[in-house]
Coordinates of C-alpha atoms in Angstrom, one line a residue:
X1 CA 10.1 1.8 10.4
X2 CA 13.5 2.3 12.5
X3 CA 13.6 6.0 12.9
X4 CA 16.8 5.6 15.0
X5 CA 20.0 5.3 13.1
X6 CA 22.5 2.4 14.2
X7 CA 25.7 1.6 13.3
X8 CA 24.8 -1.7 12.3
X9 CA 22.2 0.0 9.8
X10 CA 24.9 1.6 8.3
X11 CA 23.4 4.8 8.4
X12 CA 25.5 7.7 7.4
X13 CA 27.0 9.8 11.0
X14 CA 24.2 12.4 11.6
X15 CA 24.8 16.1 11.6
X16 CA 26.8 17.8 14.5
X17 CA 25.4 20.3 16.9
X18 CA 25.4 24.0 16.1
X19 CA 28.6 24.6 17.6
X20 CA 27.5 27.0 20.2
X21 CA 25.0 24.6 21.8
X22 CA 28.2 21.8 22.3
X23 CA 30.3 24.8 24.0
X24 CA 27.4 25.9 26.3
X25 CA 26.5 22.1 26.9
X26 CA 30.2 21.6 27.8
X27 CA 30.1 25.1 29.8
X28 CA 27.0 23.8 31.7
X29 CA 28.8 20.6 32.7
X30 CA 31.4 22.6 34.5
X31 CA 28.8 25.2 36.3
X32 CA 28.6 23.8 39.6
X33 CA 25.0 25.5 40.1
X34 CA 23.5 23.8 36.7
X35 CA 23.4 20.3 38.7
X36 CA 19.9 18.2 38.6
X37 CA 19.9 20.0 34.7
X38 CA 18.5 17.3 32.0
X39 CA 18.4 18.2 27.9
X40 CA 15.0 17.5 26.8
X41 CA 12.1 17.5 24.3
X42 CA 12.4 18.0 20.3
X43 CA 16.8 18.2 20.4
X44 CA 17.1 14.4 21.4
X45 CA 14.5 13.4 19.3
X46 CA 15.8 15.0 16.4
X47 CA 19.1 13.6 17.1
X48 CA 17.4 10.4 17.0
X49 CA 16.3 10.7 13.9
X50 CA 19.7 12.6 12.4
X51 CA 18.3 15.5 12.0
X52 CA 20.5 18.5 12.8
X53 CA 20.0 20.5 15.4
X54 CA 20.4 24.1 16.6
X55 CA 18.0 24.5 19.5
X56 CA 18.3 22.6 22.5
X57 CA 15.5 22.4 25.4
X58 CA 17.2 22.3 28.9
X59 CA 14.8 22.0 32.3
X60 CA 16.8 21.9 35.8
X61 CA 15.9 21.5 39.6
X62 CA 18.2 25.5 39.8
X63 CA 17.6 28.7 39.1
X64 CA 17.2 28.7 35.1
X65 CA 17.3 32.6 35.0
X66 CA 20.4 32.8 36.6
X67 CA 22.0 30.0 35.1
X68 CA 21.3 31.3 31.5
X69 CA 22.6 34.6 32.2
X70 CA 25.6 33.6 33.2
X71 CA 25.5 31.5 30.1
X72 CA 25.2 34.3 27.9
X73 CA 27.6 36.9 29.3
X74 CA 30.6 33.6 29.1
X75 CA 29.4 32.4 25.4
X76 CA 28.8 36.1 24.3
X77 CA 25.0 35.1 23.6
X78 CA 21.9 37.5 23.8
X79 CA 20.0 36.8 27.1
X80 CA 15.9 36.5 26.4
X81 CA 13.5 36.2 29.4
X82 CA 10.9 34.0 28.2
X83 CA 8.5 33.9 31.5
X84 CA 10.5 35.6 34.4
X85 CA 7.2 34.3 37.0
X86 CA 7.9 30.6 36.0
X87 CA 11.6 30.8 35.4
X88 CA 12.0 30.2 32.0
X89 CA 14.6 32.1 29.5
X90 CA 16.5 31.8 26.1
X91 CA 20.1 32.4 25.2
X92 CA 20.7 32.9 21.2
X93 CA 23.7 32.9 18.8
X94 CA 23.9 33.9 15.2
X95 CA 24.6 30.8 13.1
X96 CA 25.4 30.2 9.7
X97 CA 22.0 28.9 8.8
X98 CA 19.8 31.1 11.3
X99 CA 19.3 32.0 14.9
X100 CA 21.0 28.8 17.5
X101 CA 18.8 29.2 20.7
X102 CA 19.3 27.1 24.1
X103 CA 16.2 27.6 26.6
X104 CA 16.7 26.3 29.7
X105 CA 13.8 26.4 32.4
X106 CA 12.6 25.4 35.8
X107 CA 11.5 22.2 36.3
X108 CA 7.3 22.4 35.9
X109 CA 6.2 19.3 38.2
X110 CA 8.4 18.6 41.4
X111 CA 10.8 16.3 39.5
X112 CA 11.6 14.7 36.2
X113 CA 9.2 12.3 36.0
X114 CA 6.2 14.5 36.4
X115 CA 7.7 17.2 34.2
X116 CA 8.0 14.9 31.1
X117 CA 4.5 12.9 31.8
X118 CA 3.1 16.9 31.6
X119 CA 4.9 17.6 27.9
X120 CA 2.7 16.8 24.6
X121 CA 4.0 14.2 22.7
X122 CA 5.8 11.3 23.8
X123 CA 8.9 11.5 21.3
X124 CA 9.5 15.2 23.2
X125 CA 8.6 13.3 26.4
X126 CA 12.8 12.1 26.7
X127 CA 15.4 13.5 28.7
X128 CA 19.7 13.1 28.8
X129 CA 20.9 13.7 32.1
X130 CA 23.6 16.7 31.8
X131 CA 27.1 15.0 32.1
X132 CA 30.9 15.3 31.0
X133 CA 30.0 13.1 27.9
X134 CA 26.8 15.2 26.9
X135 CA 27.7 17.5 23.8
X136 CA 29.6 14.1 22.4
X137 CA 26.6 11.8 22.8
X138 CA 24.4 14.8 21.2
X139 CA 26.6 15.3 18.1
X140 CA 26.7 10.7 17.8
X141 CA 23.4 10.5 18.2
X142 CA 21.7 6.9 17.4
X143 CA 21.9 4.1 19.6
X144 CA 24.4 5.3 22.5
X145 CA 22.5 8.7 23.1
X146 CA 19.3 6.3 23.2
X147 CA 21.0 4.3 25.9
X148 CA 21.0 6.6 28.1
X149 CA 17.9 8.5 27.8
X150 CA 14.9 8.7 30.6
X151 CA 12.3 7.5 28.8
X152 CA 9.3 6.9 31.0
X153 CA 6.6 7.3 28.1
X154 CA 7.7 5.2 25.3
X155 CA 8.9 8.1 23.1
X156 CA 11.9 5.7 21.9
X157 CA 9.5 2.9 20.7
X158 CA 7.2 5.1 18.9
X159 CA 10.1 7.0 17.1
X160 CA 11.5 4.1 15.8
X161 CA 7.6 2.8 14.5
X162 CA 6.9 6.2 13.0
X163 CA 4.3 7.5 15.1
X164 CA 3.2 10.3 16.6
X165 CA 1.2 9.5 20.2
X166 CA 0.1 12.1 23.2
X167 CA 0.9 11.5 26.6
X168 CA -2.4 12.4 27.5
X169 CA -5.5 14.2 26.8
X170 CA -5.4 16.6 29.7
X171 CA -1.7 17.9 28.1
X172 CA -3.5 18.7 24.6
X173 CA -5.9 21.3 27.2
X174 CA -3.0 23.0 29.1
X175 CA -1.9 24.3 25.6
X176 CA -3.8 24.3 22.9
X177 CA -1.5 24.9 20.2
X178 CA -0.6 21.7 21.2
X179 CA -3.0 20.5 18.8
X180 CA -1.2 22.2 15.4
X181 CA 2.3 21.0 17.0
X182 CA 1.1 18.0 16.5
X183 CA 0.5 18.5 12.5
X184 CA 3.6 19.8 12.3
X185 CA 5.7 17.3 14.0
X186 CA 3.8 14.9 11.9
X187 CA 5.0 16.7 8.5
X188 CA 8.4 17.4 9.4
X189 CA 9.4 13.9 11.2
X190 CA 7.4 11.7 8.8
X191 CA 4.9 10.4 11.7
X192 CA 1.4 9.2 11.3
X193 CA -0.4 10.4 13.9
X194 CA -2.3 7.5 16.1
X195 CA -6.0 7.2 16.1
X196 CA -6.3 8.1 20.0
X197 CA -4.7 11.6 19.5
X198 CA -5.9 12.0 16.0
X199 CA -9.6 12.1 17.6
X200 CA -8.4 13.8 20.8
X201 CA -7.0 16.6 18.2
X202 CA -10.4 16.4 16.5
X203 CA -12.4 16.7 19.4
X204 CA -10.3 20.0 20.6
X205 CA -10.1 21.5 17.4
X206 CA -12.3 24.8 18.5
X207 CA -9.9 25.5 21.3
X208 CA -6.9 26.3 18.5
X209 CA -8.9 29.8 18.7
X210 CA -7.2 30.3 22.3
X211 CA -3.6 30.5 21.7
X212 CA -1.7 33.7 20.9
X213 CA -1.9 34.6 17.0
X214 CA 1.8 34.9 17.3
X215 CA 2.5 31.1 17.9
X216 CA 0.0 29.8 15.8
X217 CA 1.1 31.6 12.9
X218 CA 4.9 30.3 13.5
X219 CA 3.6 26.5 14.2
X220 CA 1.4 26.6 10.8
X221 CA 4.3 28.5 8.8
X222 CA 6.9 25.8 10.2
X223 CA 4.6 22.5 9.3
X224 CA 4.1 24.4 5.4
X225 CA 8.6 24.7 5.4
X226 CA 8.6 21.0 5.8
X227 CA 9.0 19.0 3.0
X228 CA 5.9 16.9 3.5
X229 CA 4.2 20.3 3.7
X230 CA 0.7 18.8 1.7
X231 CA 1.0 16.1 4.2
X232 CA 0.6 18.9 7.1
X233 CA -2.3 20.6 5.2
X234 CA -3.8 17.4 4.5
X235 CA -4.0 16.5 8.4
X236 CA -4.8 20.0 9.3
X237 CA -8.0 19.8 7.2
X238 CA -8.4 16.0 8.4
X239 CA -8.7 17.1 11.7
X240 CA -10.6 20.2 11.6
X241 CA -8.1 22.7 12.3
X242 CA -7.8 24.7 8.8
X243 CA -10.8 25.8 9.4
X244 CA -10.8 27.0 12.8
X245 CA -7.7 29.0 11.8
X246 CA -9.1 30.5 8.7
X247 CA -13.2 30.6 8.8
X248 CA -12.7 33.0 5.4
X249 CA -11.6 29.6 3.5
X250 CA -14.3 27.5 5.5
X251 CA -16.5 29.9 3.8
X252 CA -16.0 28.3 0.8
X253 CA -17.4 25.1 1.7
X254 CA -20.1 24.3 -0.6
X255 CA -19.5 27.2 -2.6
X256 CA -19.5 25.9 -6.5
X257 CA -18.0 27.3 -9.2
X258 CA -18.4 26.6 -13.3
X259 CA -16.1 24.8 -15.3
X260 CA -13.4 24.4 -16.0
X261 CA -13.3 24.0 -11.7
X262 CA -14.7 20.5 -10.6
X263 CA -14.8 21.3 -7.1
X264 CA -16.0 23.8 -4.6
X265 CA -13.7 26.9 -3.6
X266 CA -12.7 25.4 -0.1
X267 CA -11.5 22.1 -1.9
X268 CA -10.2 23.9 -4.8
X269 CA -7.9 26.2 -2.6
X270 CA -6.7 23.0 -0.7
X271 CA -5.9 20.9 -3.2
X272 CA -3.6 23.9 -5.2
X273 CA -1.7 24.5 -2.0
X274 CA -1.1 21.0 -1.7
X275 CA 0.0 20.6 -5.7
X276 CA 2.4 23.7 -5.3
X277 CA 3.8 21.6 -2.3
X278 CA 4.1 19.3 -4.7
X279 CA 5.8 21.4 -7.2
X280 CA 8.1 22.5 -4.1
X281 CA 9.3 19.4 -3.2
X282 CA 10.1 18.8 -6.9
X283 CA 12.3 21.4 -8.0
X284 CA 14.0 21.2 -4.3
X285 CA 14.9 17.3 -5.8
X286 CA 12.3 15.3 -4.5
X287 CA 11.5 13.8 -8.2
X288 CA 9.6 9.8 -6.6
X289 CA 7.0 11.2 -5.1
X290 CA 3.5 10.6 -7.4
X291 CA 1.6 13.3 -8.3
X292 CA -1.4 13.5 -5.3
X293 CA -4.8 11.9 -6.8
X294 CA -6.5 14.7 -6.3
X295 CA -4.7 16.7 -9.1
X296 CA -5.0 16.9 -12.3
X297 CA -1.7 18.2 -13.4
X298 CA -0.2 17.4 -17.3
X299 CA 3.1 16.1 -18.2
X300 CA 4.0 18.9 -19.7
X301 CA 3.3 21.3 -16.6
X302 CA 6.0 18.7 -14.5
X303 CA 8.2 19.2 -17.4
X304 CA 7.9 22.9 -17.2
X305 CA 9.1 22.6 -13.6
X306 CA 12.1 20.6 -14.4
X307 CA 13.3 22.2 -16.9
X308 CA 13.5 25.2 -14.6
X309 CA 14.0 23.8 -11.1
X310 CA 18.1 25.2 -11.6
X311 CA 16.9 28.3 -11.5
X312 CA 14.2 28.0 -9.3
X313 CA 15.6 25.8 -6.6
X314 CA 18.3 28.6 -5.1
X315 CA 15.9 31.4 -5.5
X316 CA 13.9 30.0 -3.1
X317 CA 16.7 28.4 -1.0
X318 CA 18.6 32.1 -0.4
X319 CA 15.4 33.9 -0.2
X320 CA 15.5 36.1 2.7
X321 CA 13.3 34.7 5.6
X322 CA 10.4 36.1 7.1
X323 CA 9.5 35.9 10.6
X324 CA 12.7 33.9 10.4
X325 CA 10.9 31.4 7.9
X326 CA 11.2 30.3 4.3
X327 CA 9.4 31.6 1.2
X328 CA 8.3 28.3 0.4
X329 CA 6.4 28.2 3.6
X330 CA 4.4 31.8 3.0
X331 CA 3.8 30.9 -0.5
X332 CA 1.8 27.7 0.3
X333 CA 0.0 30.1 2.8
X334 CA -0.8 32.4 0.1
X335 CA -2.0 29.5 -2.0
X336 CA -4.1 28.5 0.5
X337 CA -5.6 31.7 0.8
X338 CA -5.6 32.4 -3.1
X339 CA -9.5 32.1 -3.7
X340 CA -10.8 33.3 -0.3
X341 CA -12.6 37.1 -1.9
X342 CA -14.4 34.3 -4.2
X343 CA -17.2 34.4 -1.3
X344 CA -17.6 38.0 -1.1
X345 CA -17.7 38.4 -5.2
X346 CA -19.8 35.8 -6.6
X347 CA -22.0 36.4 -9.0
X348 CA -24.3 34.2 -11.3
X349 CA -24.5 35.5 -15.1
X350 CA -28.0 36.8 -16.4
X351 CA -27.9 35.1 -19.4
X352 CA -25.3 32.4 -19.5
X353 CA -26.1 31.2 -15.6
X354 CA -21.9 30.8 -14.7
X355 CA -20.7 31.5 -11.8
X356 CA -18.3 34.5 -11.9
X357 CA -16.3 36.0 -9.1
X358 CA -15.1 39.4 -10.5
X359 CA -12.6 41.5 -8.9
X360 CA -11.9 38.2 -6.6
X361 CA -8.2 38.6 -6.8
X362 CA -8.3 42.3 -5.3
X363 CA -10.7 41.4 -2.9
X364 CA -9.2 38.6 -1.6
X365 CA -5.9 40.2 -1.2
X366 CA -7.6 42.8 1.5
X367 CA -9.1 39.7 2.8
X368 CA -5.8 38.3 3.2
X369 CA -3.8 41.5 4.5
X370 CA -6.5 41.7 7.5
X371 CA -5.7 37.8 8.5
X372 CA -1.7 38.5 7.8
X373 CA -2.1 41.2 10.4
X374 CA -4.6 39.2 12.7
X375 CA -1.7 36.3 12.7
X376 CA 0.9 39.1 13.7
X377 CA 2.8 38.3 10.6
X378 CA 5.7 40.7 10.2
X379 CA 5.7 43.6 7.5
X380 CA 7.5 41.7 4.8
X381 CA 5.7 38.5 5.2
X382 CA 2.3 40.7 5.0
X383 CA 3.2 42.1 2.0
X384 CA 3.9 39.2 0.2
X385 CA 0.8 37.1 1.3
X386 CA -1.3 40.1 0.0
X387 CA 0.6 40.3 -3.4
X388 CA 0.5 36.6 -3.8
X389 CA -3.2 36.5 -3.8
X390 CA -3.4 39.8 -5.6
X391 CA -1.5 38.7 -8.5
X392 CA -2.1 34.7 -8.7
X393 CA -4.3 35.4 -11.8
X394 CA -2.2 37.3 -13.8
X395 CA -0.1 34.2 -15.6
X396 CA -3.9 32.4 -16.7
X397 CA -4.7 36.0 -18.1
X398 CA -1.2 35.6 -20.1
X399 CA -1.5 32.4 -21.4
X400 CA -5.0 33.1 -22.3
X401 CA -4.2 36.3 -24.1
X402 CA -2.0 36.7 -27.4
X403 CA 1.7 35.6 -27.8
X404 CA 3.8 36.7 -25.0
X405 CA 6.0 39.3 -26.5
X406 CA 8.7 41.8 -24.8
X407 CA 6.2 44.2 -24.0
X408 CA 4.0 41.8 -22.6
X409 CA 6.7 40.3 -20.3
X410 CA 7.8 43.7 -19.4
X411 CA 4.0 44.7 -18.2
X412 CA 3.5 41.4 -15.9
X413 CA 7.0 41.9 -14.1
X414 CA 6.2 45.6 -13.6
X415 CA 2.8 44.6 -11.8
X416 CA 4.3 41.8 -9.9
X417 CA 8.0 42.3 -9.5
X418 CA 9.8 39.3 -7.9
X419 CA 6.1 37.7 -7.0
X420 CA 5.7 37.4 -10.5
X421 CA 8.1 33.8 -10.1
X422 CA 6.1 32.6 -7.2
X423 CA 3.0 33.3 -9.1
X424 CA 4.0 32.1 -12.2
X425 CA 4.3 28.3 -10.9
X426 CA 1.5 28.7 -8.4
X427 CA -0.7 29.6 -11.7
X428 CA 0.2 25.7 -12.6
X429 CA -0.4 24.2 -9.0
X430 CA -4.0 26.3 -9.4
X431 CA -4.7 25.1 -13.0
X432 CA -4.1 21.2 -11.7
X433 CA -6.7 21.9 -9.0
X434 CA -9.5 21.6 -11.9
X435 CA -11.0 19.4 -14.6
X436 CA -8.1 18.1 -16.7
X437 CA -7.1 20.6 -19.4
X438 CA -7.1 19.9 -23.2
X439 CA -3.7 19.4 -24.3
X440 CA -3.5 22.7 -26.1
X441 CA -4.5 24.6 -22.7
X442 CA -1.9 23.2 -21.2
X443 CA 0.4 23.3 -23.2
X444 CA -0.1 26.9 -23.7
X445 CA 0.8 27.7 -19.6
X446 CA 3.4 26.0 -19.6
X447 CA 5.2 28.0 -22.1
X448 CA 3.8 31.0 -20.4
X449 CA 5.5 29.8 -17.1
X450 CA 8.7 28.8 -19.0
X451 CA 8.9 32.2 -20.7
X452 CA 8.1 34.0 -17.6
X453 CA 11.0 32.1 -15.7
X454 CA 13.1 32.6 -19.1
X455 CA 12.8 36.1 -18.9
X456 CA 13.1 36.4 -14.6
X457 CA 16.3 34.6 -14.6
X458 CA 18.2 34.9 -18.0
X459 CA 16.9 37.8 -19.7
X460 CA 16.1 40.2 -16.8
X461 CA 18.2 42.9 -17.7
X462 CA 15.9 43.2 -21.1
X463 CA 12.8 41.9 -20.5
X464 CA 12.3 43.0 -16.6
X465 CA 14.5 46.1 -15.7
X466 CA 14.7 47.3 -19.3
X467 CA 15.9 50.6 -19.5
X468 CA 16.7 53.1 -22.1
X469 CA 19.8 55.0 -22.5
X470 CA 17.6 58.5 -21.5
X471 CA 16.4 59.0 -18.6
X472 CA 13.6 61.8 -17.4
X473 CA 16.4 64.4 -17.2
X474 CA 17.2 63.6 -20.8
X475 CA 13.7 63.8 -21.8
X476 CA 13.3 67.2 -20.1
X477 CA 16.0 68.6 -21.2
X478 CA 15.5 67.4 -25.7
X479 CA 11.9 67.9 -25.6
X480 CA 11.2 70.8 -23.5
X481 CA 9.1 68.9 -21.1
X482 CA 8.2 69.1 -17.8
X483 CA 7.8 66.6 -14.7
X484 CA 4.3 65.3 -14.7
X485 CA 2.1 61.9 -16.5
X486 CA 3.5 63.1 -19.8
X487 CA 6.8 62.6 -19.0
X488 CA 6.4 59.6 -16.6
X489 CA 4.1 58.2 -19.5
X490 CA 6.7 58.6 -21.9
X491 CA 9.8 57.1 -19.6
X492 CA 7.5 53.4 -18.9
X493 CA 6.5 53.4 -22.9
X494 CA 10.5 53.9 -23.5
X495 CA 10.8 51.1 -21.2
X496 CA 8.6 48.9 -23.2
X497 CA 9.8 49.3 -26.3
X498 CA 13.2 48.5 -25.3
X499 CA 11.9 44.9 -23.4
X500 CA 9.6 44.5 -27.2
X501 CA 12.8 45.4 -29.2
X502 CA 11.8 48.5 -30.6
X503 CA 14.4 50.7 -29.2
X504 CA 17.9 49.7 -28.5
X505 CA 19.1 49.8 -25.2
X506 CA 21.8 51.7 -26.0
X507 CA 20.8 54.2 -28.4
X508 CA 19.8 57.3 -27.1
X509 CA 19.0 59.1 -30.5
X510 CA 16.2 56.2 -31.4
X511 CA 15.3 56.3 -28.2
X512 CA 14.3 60.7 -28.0
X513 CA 13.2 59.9 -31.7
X514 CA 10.7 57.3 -30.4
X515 CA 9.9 59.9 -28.0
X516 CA 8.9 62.3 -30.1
X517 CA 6.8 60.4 -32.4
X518 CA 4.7 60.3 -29.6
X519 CA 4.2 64.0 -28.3
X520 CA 0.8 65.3 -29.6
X521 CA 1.4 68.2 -32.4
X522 CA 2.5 71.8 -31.5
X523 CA -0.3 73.5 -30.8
X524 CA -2.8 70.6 -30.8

């Protein structure tokens, strides 16, 4: 598999440079001081593969400090020391698309050579000597930039097979999170990993404990943006690292549960992370790849998903970031960590002998806050992981109830807010982690999920911020009340009956009408 596009392939011109790396690569050329400075690591190799690019790695015999500060204060970029003792720093731009970095560092090992045989893998293991023609050979990419590379651990050759190799064992022990760097380089580049560093990983896997939470939380979020994002968390459990990061889902292990699950809750959680990767990469347009083996997901539940993938598809795509990352990525986090208060609340029932995990939901989203926090997550990205897991039963108890209605709508949006879209097509992922469903089941959630994403995206100003044409004021002031649980009682009931219909939106003399109905007699 010929991972490095050729003219003769016919491949399509890859993606340019950010534009503020082929400025600073051309201001580097002309500062005299930058001389012995090579481009290295994961910016060649994703030109190789046309994959755009807006962070270069630069290493140089000079004074990198120095070098990037003057870098900044000409290009107008924000200067970052990165490790002042071992000369290492970061100049960043605002892009279009996110943060542009350049990091440019002292040489580790006396030269080249032994600075590339120290890095991890050996498609990062490639250098491009800094020269007039630099920035063009960056933005061609393909076969001229590989002609000129310094390649001195076969990097080139297994890039173009598809395969992910270390340079050595003794580089997976300098840095441990080597070892999930590898998973995600796997996911995102479409590389199997080689069975020499798949069991060097293995062996190692304890020492993913070591690094700070900080990085490991950014390499495992960045493997789950990818597109082959099951793929990542199929490897990570392959090679023992899930559950070194998260012991509460090794917990799970061997922990059964009663039908409708088939499986125990550490497989269970798996495989629904995985299916609403799956689900992912279908509404972003990925509509080849088969459904994974080990789900059990209807027809009708893919045709759900279709039929709203318009929709769905740019509200994740413009979804703010958090710690500069995509929802898609902390959602397959959250449905990895969906089931994890299943431990803590088991119980087996007197009479009927089921297993039954009540309050699971609330528990696990405590659970999942304290491991949010312990991975350093920022404030937003906390806050969704917890609500995630709080509310990722709350579709199954819809579509197990009575007919969704406006009221009913109305209630599950007010719980959840914008989760309730995120948790509305995990509920289908979960539901395909289990022994196949009866046609009517399913059948049954995926209307839920359709009238949920209906009612989020077409009929929101009715069904989800429904509101009445009083407000409290207005209440107040007709009905003689005052601020307190009456009132705020009677304000979300108002709000109800306009989602069910009841009251028009518009109508303020149903609406105080409907109000009063519902005021205990005088003197009662």
């Amino acid at each position: 598999m010929n991972m490095i596009p050729t003219a003769a392939s016919g491949a399509p011109r890859a993606a340019p440079l950010a534009p503020p790396l082929a400025r600073a690569l051309d201001f580097l050329v002309a500062d005299e001081s930058a001389a012995a400075t090579w481009v290295v690591g994961g910016g060649l190799r994703d030109r190789l593969s046309g994959r755009p690019v807006s962070d270069l790695d630069l290493v140089t015999a000079a004074d990198a400090l120095g070098t990037a500060t003057r870098l900044a204060a000409r290009m107008r970029g924000s200067l970052v020391v990165l490790d002042r003792a071992r000369d290492i720093a970061r100049v960043v731009w605002s892009g279009a698309a996110g943060p542009v970095t350049l990091d440019l560092a002292r040489l580790a090992r006396p030269d080249l050579t032994g600075d590339l045989a120290a890095r991890d893998f050996t498609v990062n293991a490639l250098a491009l000597p800094l020269a007039a023609d630099v920035a063009e050979l960056l933005q061609r990419g393909g076969a001229p930039l590989a002609a000129r590379l310094t390649d001195p651990t076969g990097g080139l050759a297994d890039l173009a097979d598809g395969r992910l190799r270390m340079v050595a064992e003794a580089n997976l022990d300098d840095d441990p999170l080597r070892l999930i760097r590898g998973v995600r380089l796997a996911a995102e580049l479409g590389l199997s990993v080689d069975g020499a560093t798949r069991r060097a990983i293995t062996a190692r896997a304890s020492s993913l404990s070591l690094p700070a939470p900080e990085r490991l939380r950014q390499e495992l979020l960045r493997a789950l943006a990818s597109p082959r994002a099951g793929m990542a968390l199929d490897l990570a459990d392959a090679v023992g690292l899930l559950d070194v990061l998260f012991g509460e889902l090794a917990a799970g292990r061997g922990v059964q549960q009663s039908l409708p699950h088939d499986r125990d809750v550490r497989r269970h959680s798996l495989d629904a992370a995985i299916g609403a990767a799956w689900l992912l990469g279908r509404i972003e347009g990925e509509r080849t790849a088969p459904v994974p083996a080990r789900l059990n997901l209807p027809p009708v539940f893919v045709a759900a998903v279709d039929a709203a993938a318009p929709d769905l598809a740019p509200f994740f795509a413009q979804a703010p970031t958090m710690d500069e990352l995509p929802r898609r990525a902390w959602l397959l986090l959250g449905a990895l960590l969906h089931d994890i208060g299943k431990v803590r609340t088991a119980q087996a029932d007197p009479l009927s002998g089921r297993l039954r995990f009540p309050g699971h939901a609330e528990a696990g989203a405590q659970m999942t806050r304290v491991i949010a926090r312990r991975l350093r997550a920022c404030a937003p990205g906390v806050a969704y992981l917890e609500g995630m897991v709080r509310c990722h039963m709350l579709p199954l108890w819809l579509s197990s109830g009575p007919p969704l209605d406006g009221r009913i709508v109305h209630r599950y949006f007010r719980a959840a807010g914008e989760l309730g879209v995120d948790a509305a097509l995990f509920s289908l992922a979960d539901n395909a982690a289990k022994a196949p469903l009866e046609t009517p089941g399913a059948e049954r959630m995926a209307a839920t999920f359709s009238s949920l994403m209906r009612a989020w995206f077409h009929e929101r100003e009715r069904l989800v911020e429904s509101r009445p044409a009083v407000d409290g004021r207005s209440l107040q002031a007709a009905l003689g009340l005052a601020p307190g649980p009456q009132l705020g009682s009677l304000l979300s009931g108002l709000r109800e009956a306009v989602a069910a219909g009841e009251v028009a939106a518009d109508d303020a003399e149903s609406a105080l009408a409907w109000a009063r109905r519902r005021l205990p007699p005088a003197g009662a």
